[in-house]
Amino acid sequence: MKMKKTKIFIALVLLLGTVLLVISVCKNKKDISNYELQEEHITVEVEGLERAYKIAWVSDLHMISDTEPAEDVAKDQIETIRSRYESMFVTKEGIMSRELWPKIVAYLNENEFDAVILGGDIMDYFSRKNLDAFNEYYEQIKSPVMYIRSDHDYGWWYSGDAMKKTDAMKLHVAQIGDKDDMASMRLDFEGFTILGINRSCWNMSPKYLKWFERQYQKAVDDGKKVIIATHVPYESKVDESLQQFSMETRNKIYYWGGEDYMPNEITGEFLDFIYAEDTAVSQILAGHMHASWDGAITNEVSQHIFSPAYEGCIGVISVVPKEKLKK
């Protein structure tokens, strides 16, 4: 009898948590028709271009859609999800990340970008409902899209025993429609190539390294500069302000080269392409830090870390002819 009462009590607590989350979603939903997204501009110079290119960057939206337990959302995780929804990923005006996504896609289409980079952590965790909410508007983007997925996009941690990391990865990629993780990780333009580093929160696989080597060499053979798009940034060899920035914003070294992101042999080989004195890489684009930083990681390579989209911020990258800037 005592056990039965305990089970009933637990069920009521879980039900109450679900009801509170539904109420919270309805209560916090705002009219954002007049809300204006912020733009974070950077300029990248490339020699020999005949025109300028405009590329959008969106990362760290951390979209949350679930309001009740589901096949891939455990009952005992709803309270955690509710807390993250209400307190973590919201603009200063009180607009939730889920509400921003349609607004962001409309903005991307209105501004007719040459390409759009979704730089990771667009979703706060993986669930079918989150992915459906993402896909509803993702499919409306008119520009070519590179979607770099990171740990939160694949995040299986609220599913209990219903899902493993590999299950989330397969379902995510299959529903988006890419044939594998390396599909759509290259954007080619006159004079430069953008190469995307998928799953940059983990050490690189040998297969991905071989893919990168081929794409990098093709860019070199074509006489093009390489821009690397990654979620997790890279250590600076020349600017100590990145370390200070990381400690101030995340209270730890939160990029490759820090204790949470120590490169193994394969990742080290990849990083050698970036840090080499004769590198074809000129620019790194990154997110992950939930704050903005701009500087150099070597004498040859610049890095920009973008502010998070959950703050209503969109990156605008202007790739321009170098000669025109010097006039």
mmCIF file of C-alpha atoms in Angstrom:
data_model
loop_
_atom_site.group_PDB
_atom_site.id
_atom_site.type_symbol
_atom_site.label_atom_id
_atom_site.label_comp_id
_atom_site.label_asym_id
_atom_site.label_seq_id
_atom_site.Cartn_x
_atom_site.Cartn_y
_atom_site.Cartn_z
ATOM 1 C CA MET A 1 0.000 0.000 0.000
ATOM 2 C CA LYS A 2 2.829 2.371 0.918
ATOM 3 C CA MET A 3 4.583 1.619 -2.385
ATOM 4 C CA LYS A 4 1.383 2.339 -4.302
ATOM 5 C CA LYS A 5 0.993 5.734 -2.589
ATOM 6 C CA THR A 6 4.611 6.576 -3.402
ATOM 7 C CA LYS A 7 4.074 5.797 -7.075
ATOM 8 C CA ILE A 8 0.921 7.920 -7.149
ATOM 9 C CA PHE A 9 2.798 10.804 -5.498
ATOM 10 C CA ILE A 10 5.631 10.609 -8.051
ATOM 11 C CA ALA A 11 3.120 10.528 -10.910
ATOM 12 C CA LEU A 12 1.375 13.629 -9.554
ATOM 13 C CA VAL A 13 4.673 15.484 -9.207
ATOM 14 C CA LEU A 14 5.612 14.658 -12.809
ATOM 15 C CA LEU A 15 2.146 15.700 -14.002
ATOM 16 C CA LEU A 16 2.428 18.985 -12.127
ATOM 17 C CA GLY A 17 5.831 19.654 -13.732
ATOM 18 C CA THR A 18 4.351 19.063 -17.182
ATOM 19 C CA VAL A 19 1.389 21.361 -16.487
ATOM 20 C CA LEU A 20 3.709 24.091 -15.211
ATOM 21 C CA LEU A 21 5.847 23.875 -18.346
ATOM 22 C CA VAL A 22 2.782 24.157 -20.608
ATOM 23 C CA ILE A 23 1.565 27.157 -18.605
ATOM 24 C CA SER A 24 5.044 28.683 -18.777
ATOM 25 C CA VAL A 25 5.202 28.303 -22.560
ATOM 26 C CA CYS A 26 1.799 29.963 -23.006
ATOM 27 C CA LYS A 27 2.488 32.668 -20.442
ATOM 28 C CA ASN A 28 5.885 33.593 -21.856
ATOM 29 C CA LYS A 29 4.890 33.619 -25.507
ATOM 30 C CA LYS A 30 5.159 37.173 -26.795
ATOM 31 C CA ASP A 31 4.181 39.090 -29.882
ATOM 32 C CA ILE A 32 7.494 39.471 -31.698
ATOM 33 C CA SER A 33 6.188 40.813 -35.000
ATOM 34 C CA ASN A 34 8.025 44.097 -34.415
ATOM 35 C CA TYR A 35 11.095 42.583 -32.780
ATOM 36 C CA GLU A 36 14.333 43.438 -34.582
ATOM 37 C CA LEU A 37 17.215 40.989 -34.612
ATOM 38 C CA GLN A 38 20.690 42.331 -33.900
ATOM 39 C CA GLU A 39 23.428 42.043 -36.519
ATOM 40 C CA GLU A 40 27.039 41.283 -35.634
ATOM 41 C CA HIS A 41 29.206 42.313 -38.600
ATOM 42 C CA ILE A 42 32.660 41.143 -39.568
ATOM 43 C CA THR A 43 34.642 41.695 -42.760
ATOM 44 C CA VAL A 44 36.937 39.121 -44.344
ATOM 45 C CA GLU A 45 39.320 40.231 -47.085
ATOM 46 C CA VAL A 46 40.159 37.887 -49.955
ATOM 47 C CA GLU A 47 42.437 38.817 -52.824
ATOM 48 C CA GLY A 48 41.186 38.650 -56.381
ATOM 49 C CA LEU A 49 37.436 38.690 -55.788
ATOM 50 C CA GLU A 50 35.357 40.409 -58.436
ATOM 51 C CA ARG A 51 32.509 41.144 -56.029
ATOM 52 C CA ALA A 52 31.613 41.016 -52.349
ATOM 53 C CA TYR A 53 29.716 38.133 -50.757
ATOM 54 C CA LYS A 54 27.352 38.265 -47.788
ATOM 55 C CA ILE A 55 27.055 35.197 -45.560
ATOM 56 C CA ALA A 56 24.883 34.758 -42.456
ATOM 57 C CA TRP A 57 25.929 32.972 -39.273
ATOM 58 C CA VAL A 58 23.439 31.562 -36.746
ATOM 59 C CA SER A 59 24.575 29.533 -33.729
ATOM 60 C CA ASP A 60 23.675 28.776 -30.119
ATOM 61 C CA LEU A 61 19.922 29.240 -30.422
ATOM 62 C CA HIS A 62 19.325 26.297 -28.027
ATOM 63 C CA MET A 63 15.747 25.801 -29.161
ATOM 64 C CA ILE A 64 13.422 23.958 -26.745
ATOM 65 C CA SER A 65 10.037 22.620 -27.914
ATOM 66 C CA ASP A 66 8.982 19.810 -25.573
ATOM 67 C CA THR A 67 6.329 20.517 -22.942
ATOM 68 C CA GLU A 68 5.556 16.955 -21.888
ATOM 69 C CA PRO A 69 7.217 13.533 -21.746
ATOM 70 C CA ALA A 70 7.530 11.658 -25.022
ATOM 71 C CA GLU A 71 9.139 8.544 -26.423
ATOM 72 C CA ASP A 72 12.480 10.345 -26.513
ATOM 73 C CA VAL A 73 11.962 12.714 -23.546
ATOM 74 C CA ALA A 74 12.017 11.061 -20.128
ATOM 75 C CA LYS A 75 9.413 12.005 -17.500
ATOM 76 C CA ASP A 76 12.017 12.814 -14.884
ATOM 77 C CA GLN A 77 13.717 15.320 -17.230
ATOM 78 C CA ILE A 78 10.757 17.645 -17.850
ATOM 79 C CA GLU A 79 11.520 19.822 -14.835
ATOM 80 C CA THR A 80 15.115 20.302 -16.035
ATOM 81 C CA ILE A 81 13.894 21.184 -19.529
ATOM 82 C CA ARG A 82 11.387 23.666 -18.068
ATOM 83 C CA SER A 83 14.106 25.352 -16.035
ATOM 84 C CA ARG A 84 16.376 25.704 -19.059
ATOM 85 C CA TYR A 85 13.501 27.031 -21.175
ATOM 86 C CA GLU A 86 12.533 29.701 -18.677
ATOM 87 C CA SER A 87 15.880 30.929 -17.425
ATOM 88 C CA MET A 88 18.714 30.226 -19.842
ATOM 89 C CA PHE A 89 17.837 30.780 -23.489
ATOM 90 C CA VAL A 90 15.832 33.972 -23.666
ATOM 91 C CA THR A 91 16.442 37.482 -24.962
ATOM 92 C CA LYS A 92 16.607 40.453 -22.610
ATOM 93 C CA GLU A 93 13.077 41.286 -23.827
ATOM 94 C CA GLY A 94 11.865 37.889 -22.587
ATOM 95 C CA ILE A 95 11.532 36.172 -25.983
ATOM 96 C CA MET A 96 12.176 32.429 -25.852
ATOM 97 C CA SER A 97 14.547 30.766 -28.307
ATOM 98 C CA ARG A 98 11.801 28.631 -29.871
ATOM 99 C CA GLU A 99 9.883 31.799 -30.788
ATOM 100 C CA LEU A 100 12.946 33.352 -32.435
ATOM 101 C CA TRP A 101 13.469 30.586 -35.008
ATOM 102 C CA PRO A 102 10.661 31.628 -37.440
ATOM 103 C CA LYS A 103 11.806 35.247 -37.104
ATOM 104 C CA ILE A 104 15.394 34.272 -37.896
ATOM 105 C CA VAL A 105 14.409 32.330 -41.022
ATOM 106 C CA ALA A 106 12.269 35.221 -42.258
ATOM 107 C CA TYR A 107 15.245 37.553 -41.724
ATOM 108 C CA LEU A 108 17.571 35.211 -43.642
ATOM 109 C CA ASN A 109 15.217 35.107 -46.603
ATOM 110 C CA GLU A 110 14.516 38.841 -46.633
ATOM 111 C CA ASN A 111 18.226 39.668 -46.793
ATOM 112 C CA GLU A 112 19.076 37.251 -49.633
ATOM 113 C CA PHE A 113 22.395 35.979 -48.308
ATOM 114 C CA ASP A 114 24.817 34.197 -50.619
ATOM 115 C CA ALA A 115 24.916 31.419 -48.019
ATOM 116 C CA VAL A 116 23.786 30.646 -44.479
ATOM 117 C CA ILE A 117 25.902 28.856 -41.881
ATOM 118 C CA LEU A 118 24.060 27.259 -38.976
ATOM 119 C CA GLY A 119 26.965 27.060 -36.583
ATOM 120 C CA GLY A 120 25.767 24.462 -34.066
ATOM 121 C CA ASP A 121 23.632 24.156 -30.933
ATOM 122 C CA ILE A 122 20.570 25.314 -32.834
ATOM 123 C CA MET A 123 18.643 22.855 -30.644
ATOM 124 C CA ASP A 124 19.260 22.522 -26.921
ATOM 125 C CA TYR A 125 18.885 18.740 -27.119
ATOM 126 C CA PHE A 126 17.684 16.140 -29.556
ATOM 127 C CA SER A 127 14.032 15.145 -29.637
ATOM 128 C CA ARG A 128 11.680 14.480 -32.501
ATOM 129 C CA LYS A 129 9.543 17.446 -31.484
ATOM 130 C CA ASN A 130 12.578 19.740 -31.406
ATOM 131 C CA LEU A 131 13.688 18.464 -34.796
ATOM 132 C CA ASP A 132 10.204 18.856 -36.293
ATOM 133 C CA ALA A 133 10.041 22.444 -35.013
ATOM 134 C CA PHE A 134 13.459 23.097 -36.535
ATOM 135 C CA ASN A 135 12.641 21.450 -39.872
ATOM 136 C CA GLU A 136 9.394 23.364 -40.302
ATOM 137 C CA TYR A 137 11.348 26.559 -40.955
ATOM 138 C CA TYR A 138 14.737 25.145 -41.990
ATOM 139 C CA GLU A 139 13.118 23.872 -45.163
ATOM 140 C CA GLN A 140 12.025 27.433 -45.998
ATOM 141 C CA ILE A 141 15.549 28.901 -46.107
ATOM 142 C CA LYS A 142 16.198 30.015 -49.676
ATOM 143 C CA SER A 143 19.995 30.407 -49.562
ATOM 144 C CA PRO A 144 22.481 27.508 -49.679
ATOM 145 C CA VAL A 145 22.859 26.215 -46.097
ATOM 146 C CA MET A 146 25.744 24.634 -44.216
ATOM 147 C CA TYR A 147 24.520 23.138 -40.945
ATOM 148 C CA ILE A 148 27.371 22.319 -38.555
ATOM 149 C CA ARG A 149 25.945 20.143 -35.814
ATOM 150 C CA SER A 150 27.410 20.119 -32.326
ATOM 151 C CA ASP A 151 26.778 18.244 -29.084
ATOM 152 C CA HIS A 152 23.453 19.890 -28.224
ATOM 153 C CA ASP A 153 22.035 19.247 -31.701
ATOM 154 C CA TYR A 154 22.699 15.553 -31.111
ATOM 155 C CA GLY A 155 21.978 15.752 -27.350
ATOM 156 C CA TRP A 156 20.383 12.506 -26.197
ATOM 157 C CA TRP A 157 20.744 13.168 -22.444
ATOM 158 C CA TYR A 158 17.055 13.844 -21.687
ATOM 159 C CA SER A 159 15.807 10.630 -23.313
ATOM 160 C CA GLY A 160 16.551 8.253 -20.430
ATOM 161 C CA ASP A 161 17.101 4.730 -21.722
ATOM 162 C CA ALA A 162 15.111 5.346 -24.904
ATOM 163 C CA MET A 163 18.000 6.646 -26.974
ATOM 164 C CA LYS A 164 21.768 6.477 -27.285
ATOM 165 C CA LYS A 165 24.145 9.038 -28.739
ATOM 166 C CA THR A 166 24.426 7.099 -32.008
ATOM 167 C CA ASP A 167 20.619 6.839 -32.324
ATOM 168 C CA ALA A 168 20.252 10.603 -32.010
ATOM 169 C CA MET A 169 22.941 11.186 -34.611
ATOM 170 C CA LYS A 170 21.353 8.827 -37.147
ATOM 171 C CA LEU A 171 17.844 10.198 -36.667
ATOM 172 C CA HIS A 172 19.016 13.797 -36.827
ATOM 173 C CA VAL A 173 20.965 13.406 -40.039
ATOM 174 C CA ALA A 174 18.297 11.221 -41.673
ATOM 175 C CA GLN A 175 15.496 13.690 -40.994
ATOM 176 C CA ILE A 176 17.507 16.677 -42.219
ATOM 177 C CA GLY A 177 18.167 14.724 -45.395
ATOM 178 C CA ASP A 178 21.976 14.689 -45.569
ATOM 179 C CA LYS A 179 23.421 11.374 -46.627
ATOM 180 C CA ASP A 180 26.161 11.595 -43.991
ATOM 181 C CA ASP A 181 27.847 14.046 -41.647
ATOM 182 C CA MET A 182 30.152 15.366 -44.378
ATOM 183 C CA ALA A 183 27.382 16.241 -46.814
ATOM 184 C CA SER A 184 26.928 19.997 -47.280
ATOM 185 C CA MET A 185 30.113 20.784 -45.351
ATOM 186 C CA ARG A 186 31.647 22.694 -48.270
ATOM 187 C CA LEU A 187 30.577 26.013 -49.750
ATOM 188 C CA ASP A 188 32.477 27.106 -52.857
ATOM 189 C CA PHE A 189 32.819 30.658 -54.056
ATOM 190 C CA GLU A 190 35.050 32.532 -56.441
ATOM 191 C CA GLY A 191 38.355 32.947 -54.616
ATOM 192 C CA PHE A 192 37.497 31.137 -51.374
ATOM 193 C CA THR A 193 36.020 27.946 -49.956
ATOM 194 C CA ILE A 194 34.231 27.505 -46.636
ATOM 195 C CA LEU A 195 34.821 24.128 -44.989
ATOM 196 C CA GLY A 196 32.564 23.090 -42.121
ATOM 197 C CA ILE A 197 33.782 21.046 -39.161
ATOM 198 C CA ASN A 198 30.909 18.913 -37.975
ATOM 199 C CA ARG A 199 30.857 17.492 -34.423
ATOM 200 C CA SER A 200 33.637 19.900 -33.451
ATOM 201 C CA CYS A 201 32.860 19.332 -29.771
ATOM 202 C CA TRP A 202 34.537 15.910 -30.066
ATOM 203 C CA ASN A 203 37.872 14.783 -31.466
ATOM 204 C CA MET A 204 37.874 14.395 -35.224
ATOM 205 C CA SER A 205 37.445 10.968 -36.790
ATOM 206 C CA PRO A 206 40.049 9.598 -39.239
ATOM 207 C CA LYS A 207 37.356 9.571 -41.928
ATOM 208 C CA TYR A 208 36.595 13.258 -41.418
ATOM 209 C CA LEU A 209 40.292 14.151 -41.406
ATOM 210 C CA LYS A 210 40.739 12.448 -44.791
ATOM 211 C CA TRP A 211 37.719 14.334 -46.126
ATOM 212 C CA PHE A 212 39.142 17.629 -44.853
ATOM 213 C CA GLU A 213 42.553 16.936 -46.383
ATOM 214 C CA ARG A 214 40.961 16.330 -49.791
ATOM 215 C CA GLN A 215 38.813 19.475 -49.613
ATOM 216 C CA TYR A 216 41.684 21.604 -48.346
ATOM 217 C CA GLN A 217 43.999 20.396 -51.106
ATOM 218 C CA LYS A 218 41.339 21.041 -53.745
ATOM 219 C CA ALA A 219 41.020 24.632 -52.525
ATOM 220 C CA VAL A 220 44.810 25.043 -52.642
ATOM 221 C CA ASP A 221 44.981 23.571 -56.162
ATOM 222 C CA ASP A 222 42.245 25.999 -57.243
ATOM 223 C CA GLY A 223 44.180 28.921 -55.758
ATOM 224 C CA LYS A 224 41.498 29.648 -53.146
ATOM 225 C CA LYS A 225 41.671 30.772 -49.533
ATOM 226 C CA VAL A 226 40.009 28.557 -46.923
ATOM 227 C CA ILE A 227 37.554 29.778 -44.294
ATOM 228 C CA ILE A 228 36.806 27.227 -41.574
ATOM 229 C CA ALA A 229 33.404 27.160 -39.864
ATOM 230 C CA THR A 230 33.385 25.354 -36.521
ATOM 231 C CA HIS A 231 31.247 25.405 -33.413
ATOM 232 C CA VAL A 232 34.097 25.113 -30.892
ATOM 233 C CA PRO A 233 36.833 27.756 -31.403
ATOM 234 C CA TYR A 234 40.601 27.173 -31.483
ATOM 235 C CA GLU A 235 43.409 28.263 -29.193
ATOM 236 C CA SER A 236 45.274 31.429 -30.100
ATOM 237 C CA LYS A 237 49.052 31.165 -30.332
ATOM 238 C CA VAL A 238 49.492 34.953 -30.461
ATOM 239 C CA ASP A 239 46.676 36.610 -28.482
ATOM 240 C CA GLU A 240 46.362 35.984 -24.740
ATOM 241 C CA SER A 241 43.077 37.897 -24.604
ATOM 242 C CA LEU A 242 41.211 34.785 -25.826
ATOM 243 C CA GLN A 243 42.159 32.906 -22.670
ATOM 244 C CA GLN A 244 41.062 35.815 -20.490
ATOM 245 C CA PHE A 245 37.808 36.110 -22.459
ATOM 246 C CA SER A 246 37.100 32.397 -21.993
ATOM 247 C CA MET A 247 37.684 32.535 -18.256
ATOM 248 C CA GLU A 248 35.460 35.602 -17.902
ATOM 249 C CA THR A 249 32.594 34.214 -19.972
ATOM 250 C CA ARG A 250 32.705 30.463 -19.218
ATOM 251 C CA ASN A 251 34.995 30.221 -16.167
ATOM 252 C CA LYS A 252 37.274 27.774 -17.988
ATOM 253 C CA ILE A 253 39.256 27.317 -21.193
ATOM 254 C CA TYR A 254 36.377 26.516 -23.489
ATOM 255 C CA TYR A 255 38.107 26.007 -26.840
ATOM 256 C CA TRP A 256 40.403 23.449 -28.478
ATOM 257 C CA GLY A 257 43.598 23.481 -26.483
ATOM 258 C CA GLY A 258 41.838 23.710 -23.093
ATOM 259 C CA GLU A 259 41.267 20.901 -20.625
ATOM 260 C CA ASP A 260 37.764 20.104 -21.950
ATOM 261 C CA TYR A 261 39.018 20.024 -25.531
ATOM 262 C CA MET A 262 42.389 18.333 -25.635
ATOM 263 C CA PRO A 263 43.208 17.232 -29.200
ATOM 264 C CA ASN A 264 44.166 13.641 -29.845
ATOM 265 C CA GLU A 265 46.543 12.671 -32.657
ATOM 266 C CA ILE A 266 43.903 12.939 -35.403
ATOM 267 C CA THR A 267 42.608 16.320 -34.256
ATOM 268 C CA GLY A 268 46.197 17.466 -33.846
ATOM 269 C CA GLU A 269 46.881 16.647 -37.499
ATOM 270 C CA PHE A 270 43.845 18.702 -38.478
ATOM 271 C CA LEU A 271 44.972 21.655 -36.342
ATOM 272 C CA ASP A 272 48.385 21.540 -38.034
ATOM 273 C CA PHE A 273 46.680 22.706 -41.235
ATOM 274 C CA ILE A 274 45.482 25.821 -39.404
ATOM 275 C CA TYR A 275 48.647 26.651 -37.470
ATOM 276 C CA ALA A 276 51.111 26.050 -40.327
ATOM 277 C CA GLU A 277 53.028 29.133 -41.471
ATOM 278 C CA ASP A 278 52.093 28.443 -45.087
ATOM 279 C CA THR A 279 48.427 27.700 -44.356
ATOM 280 C CA ALA A 280 45.730 28.461 -46.888
ATOM 281 C CA VAL A 281 43.337 29.138 -44.000
ATOM 282 C CA SER A 282 42.687 32.832 -43.447
ATOM 283 C CA GLN A 283 39.635 32.943 -41.168
ATOM 284 C CA ILE A 284 37.935 30.853 -38.465
ATOM 285 C CA LEU A 285 34.220 31.346 -37.754
ATOM 286 C CA ALA A 286 32.983 29.944 -34.430
ATOM 287 C CA GLY A 287 30.337 30.077 -31.702
ATOM 288 C CA HIS A 288 30.067 28.073 -28.469
ATOM 289 C CA MET A 289 31.211 30.774 -26.024
ATOM 290 C CA HIS A 290 27.838 32.608 -25.846
ATOM 291 C CA ALA A 291 29.704 35.895 -26.247
ATOM 292 C CA SER A 292 31.641 37.708 -28.981
ATOM 293 C CA TRP A 293 35.421 37.769 -29.477
ATOM 294 C CA ASP A 294 37.541 38.817 -32.439
ATOM 295 C CA GLY A 295 41.283 38.416 -32.860
ATOM 296 C CA ALA A 296 44.120 36.368 -34.346
ATOM 297 C CA ILE A 297 45.107 32.811 -33.509
ATOM 298 C CA THR A 298 48.323 33.011 -35.576
ATOM 299 C CA ASN A 299 49.967 35.764 -37.575
ATOM 300 C CA GLU A 300 48.171 34.407 -40.641
ATOM 301 C CA VAL A 301 44.759 33.341 -39.294
ATOM 302 C CA SER A 302 41.971 35.440 -37.742
ATOM 303 C CA GLN A 303 39.130 34.061 -35.623
ATOM 304 C CA HIS A 304 35.719 35.491 -34.846
ATOM 305 C CA ILE A 305 33.465 34.010 -32.157
ATOM 306 C CA PHE A 306 29.843 35.071 -32.584
ATOM 307 C CA SER A 307 27.288 36.050 -29.971
ATOM 308 C CA PRO A 308 24.489 33.515 -29.410
ATOM 309 C CA ALA A 309 21.285 33.543 -31.439
ATOM 310 C CA TYR A 310 19.193 33.078 -28.293
ATOM 311 C CA GLU A 311 20.079 36.720 -27.560
ATOM 312 C CA GLY A 312 18.572 37.656 -30.929
ATOM 313 C CA CYS A 313 21.963 38.048 -32.613
ATOM 314 C CA ILE A 314 22.781 37.072 -36.214
ATOM 315 C CA GLY A 315 26.284 37.166 -37.648
ATOM 316 C CA VAL A 316 26.786 38.934 -40.985
ATOM 317 C CA ILE A 317 30.056 38.064 -42.735
ATOM 318 C CA SER A 318 31.078 40.317 -45.607
ATOM 319 C CA VAL A 319 33.735 38.673 -47.751
ATOM 320 C CA VAL A 320 35.177 41.494 -49.852
ATOM 321 C CA PRO A 321 37.915 42.054 -52.429
ATOM 322 C CA LYS A 322 41.078 42.922 -50.556
ATOM 323 C CA GLU A 323 42.206 45.510 -53.091
ATOM 324 C CA LYS A 324 39.009 47.553 -52.691
ATOM 325 C CA LEU A 325 39.537 47.905 -48.955
ATOM 326 C CA LYS A 326 43.005 49.376 -49.511
ATOM 327 C CA LYS A 327 41.877 52.201 -51.785
#
